Short mmCIF file of C-alpha atoms in Angstrom, two decimals:
data_model
loop_
_atom_site.label_atom_id
_atom_site.label_comp_id
_atom_site.label_asym_id
_atom_site.label_seq_id
_atom_site.Cartn_x
_atom_site.Cartn_y
_atom_site.Cartn_z
CA MET K 12 -272.99 38.82 132.37
CA LYS K 13 -271.79 35.51 130.97
CA LEU K 14 -272.66 32.93 133.63
CA VAL K 15 -272.53 29.20 134.18
CA ALA K 16 -274.85 27.66 136.80
CA ILE K 17 -273.66 24.41 138.36
CA PHE K 18 -276.15 22.62 140.57
CA ASN K 19 -275.34 19.74 142.92
CA ARG K 20 -278.13 17.34 142.03
CA ASP K 21 -277.35 15.29 145.16
CA GLY K 22 -277.70 18.29 147.46
CA GLY K 23 -280.60 18.79 149.86
CA THR K 24 -283.57 20.46 148.21
CA PHE K 25 -282.46 19.49 144.71
CA LYS K 26 -283.07 15.80 145.48
CA THR K 27 -286.83 16.37 145.45
CA THR K 28 -286.89 18.95 142.65
CA ASP K 29 -287.61 18.48 138.94
CA MET K 30 -284.17 19.69 137.94
CA ASP K 31 -284.91 19.88 134.23
CA ALA K 32 -287.77 22.28 134.96
CA TYR K 33 -285.59 24.16 137.44
CA CYS K 34 -282.78 24.65 134.92
CA GLU K 35 -285.29 25.82 132.32
CA HIS K 36 -286.66 28.34 134.83
CA ALA K 37 -283.15 29.61 135.65
CA GLN K 38 -282.27 30.04 131.99
CA THR K 39 -285.51 31.92 131.34
CA VAL K 40 -285.24 34.40 134.22
CA PHE K 41 -281.55 35.13 133.69
CA SER K 42 -282.03 35.58 129.93
CA LYS K 43 -284.91 38.00 130.51
CA ALA K 44 -282.63 39.98 132.84
CA GLY K 45 -280.07 40.31 130.04
CA HIS K 46 -277.61 37.61 131.10
CA GLU K 47 -276.12 34.73 129.11
CA ILE K 48 -276.33 31.55 131.16
CA GLU K 49 -275.69 27.81 130.84
CA CYS K 50 -276.99 25.32 133.44
CA ARG K 51 -275.22 22.08 134.36
CA LEU K 52 -276.38 19.32 136.69
CA VAL K 53 -273.49 17.58 138.44
CA SER K 54 -273.23 14.85 141.07
CA GLY K 55 -271.87 15.81 144.46
CA LYS K 56 -268.62 13.89 144.00
CA ASP K 57 -267.83 15.72 140.76
CA ILE K 58 -269.02 19.24 141.52
CA VAL K 59 -265.78 20.78 142.79
CA LYS K 60 -263.84 19.51 139.78
CA GLU K 61 -266.56 20.84 137.45
CA MET K 62 -266.57 24.26 139.12
CA GLU K 63 -262.78 24.50 138.91
CA ARG K 64 -262.81 23.49 135.24
CA THR K 65 -265.56 25.99 134.47
CA ALA K 66 -263.82 28.85 136.29
CA ASP K 67 -260.90 28.48 133.86
CA ASP K 68 -263.16 29.31 130.88
CA LYS K 69 -262.10 32.53 129.17
CA GLY K 70 -264.72 35.25 129.10
CA LEU K 71 -266.68 33.85 132.06
CA ASP K 72 -268.02 36.60 134.33
CA GLY K 73 -269.59 34.53 137.07
CA LEU K 74 -270.38 31.15 138.56
CA ILE K 75 -273.81 30.33 139.99
CA ALA K 76 -273.45 27.51 142.50
CA GLY K 77 -276.35 25.53 143.93
CA GLY K 78 -276.00 23.17 146.87
CA GLY K 79 -275.35 22.97 150.58
CA ASP K 80 -272.84 24.92 152.65
CA GLY K 81 -269.93 22.69 151.59
CA THR K 82 -270.66 23.22 147.90
CA ILE K 83 -271.10 26.97 148.35
CA SER K 84 -267.88 27.28 150.36
CA ALA K 85 -265.93 25.45 147.63
CA ALA K 86 -267.53 27.65 144.98
CA ALA K 87 -266.61 30.81 146.90
CA GLY K 88 -262.98 29.74 147.12
CA ILE K 89 -262.89 29.02 143.39
CA ALA K 90 -264.59 32.31 142.48
CA TRP K 91 -262.19 34.22 144.76
CA LYS K 92 -259.14 32.51 143.27
CA HIS K 93 -260.27 33.19 139.70
CA LYS K 94 -261.57 36.71 140.46
CA ILE K 95 -265.02 35.99 139.07
CA THR K 96 -268.44 36.68 140.56
CA LEU K 97 -270.30 34.12 142.67
CA GLY K 98 -274.05 33.59 142.78
CA VAL K 99 -275.48 31.40 145.56
CA VAL K 100 -278.52 29.13 145.29
CA PRO K 101 -279.14 27.75 148.82
CA ALA K 102 -280.15 24.09 148.54
CA GLY K 103 -278.71 22.76 151.79
CA THR K 104 -279.86 22.38 155.39
CA MET K 105 -278.49 25.52 157.05
CA ASN K 106 -277.52 27.77 154.09
CA LEU K 107 -275.51 30.03 156.37
CA PHE K 108 -273.67 32.12 153.77
CA ALA K 109 -276.91 32.67 151.85
CA ARG K 110 -278.46 34.03 155.07
CA SER K 111 -275.60 36.53 155.43
CA LEU K 112 -276.18 37.61 151.81
CA LYS K 113 -279.89 38.17 152.63
CA LEU K 114 -280.93 35.75 149.86
CA PRO K 115 -284.28 33.90 149.85
CA LEU K 116 -283.89 30.34 151.09
CA ASP K 117 -286.43 29.05 148.55
CA ILE K 118 -284.43 27.83 145.53
CA TRP K 119 -286.97 29.17 142.99
CA GLN K 120 -287.10 32.61 144.59
CA ALA K 121 -283.31 32.65 144.91
CA VAL K 122 -282.87 32.33 141.14
CA ASP K 123 -285.33 35.18 140.53
CA THR K 124 -283.50 37.34 143.08
CA LEU K 125 -280.05 36.63 141.62
CA ALA K 126 -281.20 37.43 138.09
CA GLN K 127 -282.34 40.88 139.25
CA GLY K 128 -279.47 41.44 141.71
CA HIS K 129 -276.21 43.32 141.55
CA VAL K 130 -272.56 42.57 142.33
CA GLU K 131 -271.20 43.48 145.76
CA ASN K 132 -267.71 43.06 147.21
CA VAL K 133 -267.80 41.09 150.47
CA ASP K 134 -265.24 39.53 152.79
CA ILE K 135 -263.72 36.07 152.68
CA ALA K 136 -261.33 34.49 155.20
CA THR K 137 -258.72 31.74 155.17
CA ALA K 138 -257.41 29.12 157.60
CA ASN K 139 -253.89 28.11 156.54
CA GLY K 140 -254.77 29.38 153.10
CA GLN K 141 -258.05 27.46 152.78
CA PRO K 142 -260.93 29.86 152.11
CA PHE K 143 -264.05 29.98 154.25
CA VAL K 144 -267.11 32.20 154.04
CA HIS K 145 -268.78 31.29 157.32
CA GLN K 146 -266.66 29.71 160.03
CA PHE K 147 -263.57 27.82 161.13
CA SER K 148 -264.00 25.97 164.42
CA ALA K 149 -262.46 23.34 166.65
CA GLY K 150 -263.58 21.66 169.83
CA LEU K 151 -267.32 21.51 170.56
CA HIS K 152 -268.46 22.07 166.97
CA ALA K 153 -265.97 19.62 165.47
CA ARG K 154 -266.96 16.91 167.95
CA MET K 155 -270.63 17.49 167.20
CA VAL K 156 -270.06 17.14 163.45
CA ARG K 157 -267.99 13.98 164.05
CA TYR K 158 -270.83 12.48 166.11
CA ARG K 159 -273.41 13.50 163.48
CA ASP K 160 -271.43 12.06 160.60
CA LYS K 161 -271.49 8.65 162.26
CA MET K 162 -275.30 8.67 162.17
CA GLU K 163 -277.43 7.64 159.22
CA TYR K 164 -279.95 10.08 157.73
CA ALA K 165 -281.55 10.32 154.30
CA SER K 166 -283.30 13.67 154.36
CA ARG K 167 -282.94 17.27 155.44
CA LEU K 168 -285.17 16.59 158.44
CA GLY K 169 -283.10 13.52 159.27
CA LYS K 170 -279.92 15.62 159.23
CA MET K 171 -281.52 18.16 161.58
CA ARG K 172 -282.48 15.36 163.98
CA ALA K 173 -278.94 13.99 163.78
CA ASN K 174 -277.61 17.46 164.64
CA VAL K 175 -279.77 17.57 167.77
CA ARG K 176 -278.66 14.09 168.87
CA ALA K 177 -275.01 14.96 168.21
CA ALA K 178 -275.34 18.22 170.16
CA LEU K 179 -276.72 16.34 173.15
CA GLY K 180 -273.80 13.93 172.92
CA VAL K 181 -271.32 16.81 173.02
CA VAL K 182 -273.04 18.38 176.03
CA LEU K 183 -272.55 15.12 177.93
CA ASN K 184 -268.96 14.66 176.74
CA PRO K 185 -267.37 18.07 176.01
CA PRO K 186 -263.78 18.22 174.72
CA VAL K 187 -261.05 19.97 176.69
CA PHE K 188 -257.71 20.94 175.18
CA ASP K 189 -254.84 23.40 175.49
CA MET K 190 -254.25 26.13 172.94
CA GLU K 191 -252.30 29.32 172.40
CA PHE K 192 -253.56 32.23 170.35
CA THR K 193 -251.67 35.27 169.15
CA VAL K 194 -253.49 38.50 168.29
CA ASP K 195 -251.81 41.89 167.77
CA GLY K 196 -248.46 40.41 168.76
CA LYS K 197 -249.68 39.18 172.15
CA THR K 198 -249.86 35.46 172.93
CA GLN K 199 -252.16 33.86 175.50
CA HIS K 200 -252.37 30.26 176.67
CA ARG K 201 -255.79 28.86 177.50
CA ARG K 202 -257.43 25.57 178.40
CA VAL K 203 -260.59 25.55 176.33
CA CYS K 204 -263.48 23.52 174.96
CA ALA K 205 -264.00 25.51 171.76
CA ILE K 206 -262.39 27.98 169.40
CA SER K 207 -264.21 29.59 166.48
CA ALA K 208 -263.35 32.21 163.88
CA SER K 209 -266.16 33.61 161.77
CA ASN K 210 -266.27 35.66 158.58
CA ASN K 211 -267.22 38.85 160.47
CA GLU K 212 -268.83 38.82 163.89
CA PHE K 213 -271.93 36.76 164.57
CA GLY K 214 -275.23 38.55 164.96
CA PRO K 215 -277.91 37.54 167.50
CA SER K 216 -279.28 34.63 165.45
CA PRO K 217 -279.03 31.25 167.24
CA LEU K 218 -277.72 29.89 163.93
CA LEU K 219 -274.59 32.02 164.48
CA VAL K 220 -274.75 34.00 161.24
CA ALA K 221 -272.90 37.24 160.49
CA ASP K 222 -275.34 40.07 159.78
CA ASP K 223 -272.76 42.06 157.82
CA ILE K 224 -269.91 40.46 155.86
CA THR K 225 -268.33 43.71 154.72
CA ARG K 226 -266.79 44.94 157.98
CA GLY K 227 -263.37 43.39 157.34
CA HIS K 228 -262.94 41.51 160.62
CA LEU K 229 -262.88 37.96 161.87
CA GLY K 230 -265.07 37.23 164.85
CA LEU K 231 -262.84 35.23 167.23
CA TYR K 232 -264.62 33.28 169.98
CA ILE K 233 -262.87 31.21 172.64
CA ALA K 234 -264.80 29.19 175.24
CA ASP K 235 -263.03 28.12 178.43
CA ALA K 236 -263.04 24.47 179.46
CA LEU K 237 -266.56 23.64 180.67
CA THR K 238 -268.42 20.93 182.51
CA PRO K 239 -271.53 19.41 180.87
CA SER K 240 -273.72 21.87 182.76
CA GLY K 241 -271.55 24.73 181.55
CA VAL K 242 -271.84 23.57 177.93
CA ALA K 243 -275.61 23.34 178.37
CA GLY K 244 -275.61 26.92 179.66
CA LEU K 245 -273.52 28.03 176.67
CA ALA K 246 -275.98 26.35 174.29
CA ILE K 247 -278.88 28.15 175.98
CA ASP K 248 -277.10 31.50 175.67
CA ILE K 249 -276.47 30.85 171.96
CA MET K 250 -280.16 30.08 171.45
CA ARG K 251 -281.00 33.33 173.27
CA GLY K 252 -278.62 35.31 171.06
CA LYS K 253 -276.37 35.96 174.06
CA LEU K 254 -273.16 34.18 173.02
CA LYS K 255 -270.90 37.13 173.82
CA GLU K 256 -272.50 37.57 177.24
CA ASN K 257 -271.62 34.07 178.41
CA ALA K 258 -269.01 34.34 181.18
CA ALA K 259 -266.86 31.55 179.71
CA VAL K 260 -266.59 33.16 176.26
CA THR K 261 -263.91 35.56 175.13
CA ALA K 262 -265.00 37.39 171.97
CA MET K 263 -263.04 39.82 169.85
CA ALA K 264 -262.89 41.27 166.34
CA VAL K 265 -259.51 40.83 164.61
CA THR K 266 -258.05 40.88 161.11
CA ASP K 267 -255.79 37.88 161.70
CA ALA K 268 -254.86 35.41 164.42
CA GLN K 269 -252.36 32.61 164.95
CA LEU K 270 -253.45 29.45 166.78
CA HIS K 271 -251.15 26.82 168.26
CA PHE K 272 -252.17 23.51 169.80
CA PRO K 273 -249.25 22.28 171.95
CA LYS K 274 -250.24 18.63 172.36
CA ARG K 275 -249.66 16.47 169.30
CA ARG K 276 -252.62 14.22 168.40
CA HIS K 277 -253.37 12.52 165.10
CA ASP K 278 -257.15 12.46 165.44
CA VAL K 279 -257.81 16.18 165.99
CA LYS K 280 -260.32 17.68 163.58
CA CYS K 281 -261.62 21.10 162.71
CA VAL K 282 -264.72 22.24 160.84
CA ILE K 283 -264.47 24.65 157.92
CA ASP K 284 -267.86 25.76 156.60
CA GLY K 285 -269.53 22.59 157.82
CA GLU K 286 -266.90 20.14 156.55
CA LEU K 287 -264.94 18.02 159.05
CA LEU K 288 -261.23 18.15 158.21
CA PRO K 289 -257.87 17.23 159.79
CA MET K 290 -256.37 20.08 161.79
CA LYS K 291 -252.72 21.03 161.99
CA ARG K 292 -251.10 22.08 165.25
CA ASP K 293 -250.60 25.59 163.89
CA VAL K 294 -253.42 27.47 162.20
CA SER K 295 -253.09 30.89 160.60
CA LEU K 296 -256.38 32.77 160.29
CA LYS K 297 -256.62 35.76 157.98
CA MET K 298 -259.34 38.09 156.73
CA HIS K 299 -259.39 39.13 153.07
CA ALA K 300 -261.61 42.20 153.18
CA GLY K 301 -263.77 42.93 150.16
CA GLU K 302 -262.02 40.37 147.94
CA LEU K 303 -265.03 38.18 147.03
CA LYS K 304 -267.51 39.38 144.40
CA VAL K 305 -271.03 38.06 144.94
CA ILE K 306 -274.48 38.66 143.49
CA VAL K 307 -276.79 40.09 146.14
CA PRO K 308 -280.46 41.18 146.13
CA LYS K 309 -281.12 44.55 144.53
CA ASP K 310 -282.17 45.93 147.94
CA PHE K 311 -279.12 44.43 149.72
CA ALA K 312 -277.93 46.58 152.61
CA THR K 313 -275.36 45.94 155.32
CA ALA K 314 -276.44 45.94 158.95
#
């Protein structure tokens, strides 16, 4: 395969890595596996533009993207749009899509695994046309990310601590809002604290990761309006791998869903693959089954 590897030199693990040595290693292992590869180091602010420019190259078979969940999500959308193959090097804090792909979370091992891997068709979803490979969410998660982003942290450990502090803040001050959702032609109105749509249903991991991203369904999760103690109970159930068993949670597997938020507010946000973004009052969620080509480990198997 003709590949270009683009690494976010500002992303997570890469900040403390000898990137010249890393690129040399990547070129060596991919070349030995019979691939043609070029490595590029790019700053975080320029990486999306560089990936888009690279994806337009004629004759390119695949894009290897290295960075955090935001970088990987952007790369997946670009690869999907250009119908090229994506390879994922997990250099972020959570690396959620890499976990679903069963990739090693060590960046050196990940390169070795990708070089020896094979191409698999997996699912990708969209929210109002914007691709996501892990999750769209509003409510509890969006408020937690907003709290976290106001904190200062300079390391992966610092970000994890900020996540914990932000989560505690949300438990003490949970959001409550009205929403309507339409599935299979039926519309329901609910007063909720959270809505989430995942690229396939979450497995039991407390990190809320899909075990199999080839089933062709969105996991749709709606949590009723909760008091602080109720949110704490929900968090405990998530950590126990019992999200679907929480009495306040409605969970279903769907291929598409329409969301409507009746009350107009200008400060409402959603989270798409870890990135905090403005949210429209109407959100169309859609699964695109088997439309994303990715490199997976040679022993990759669905759950």
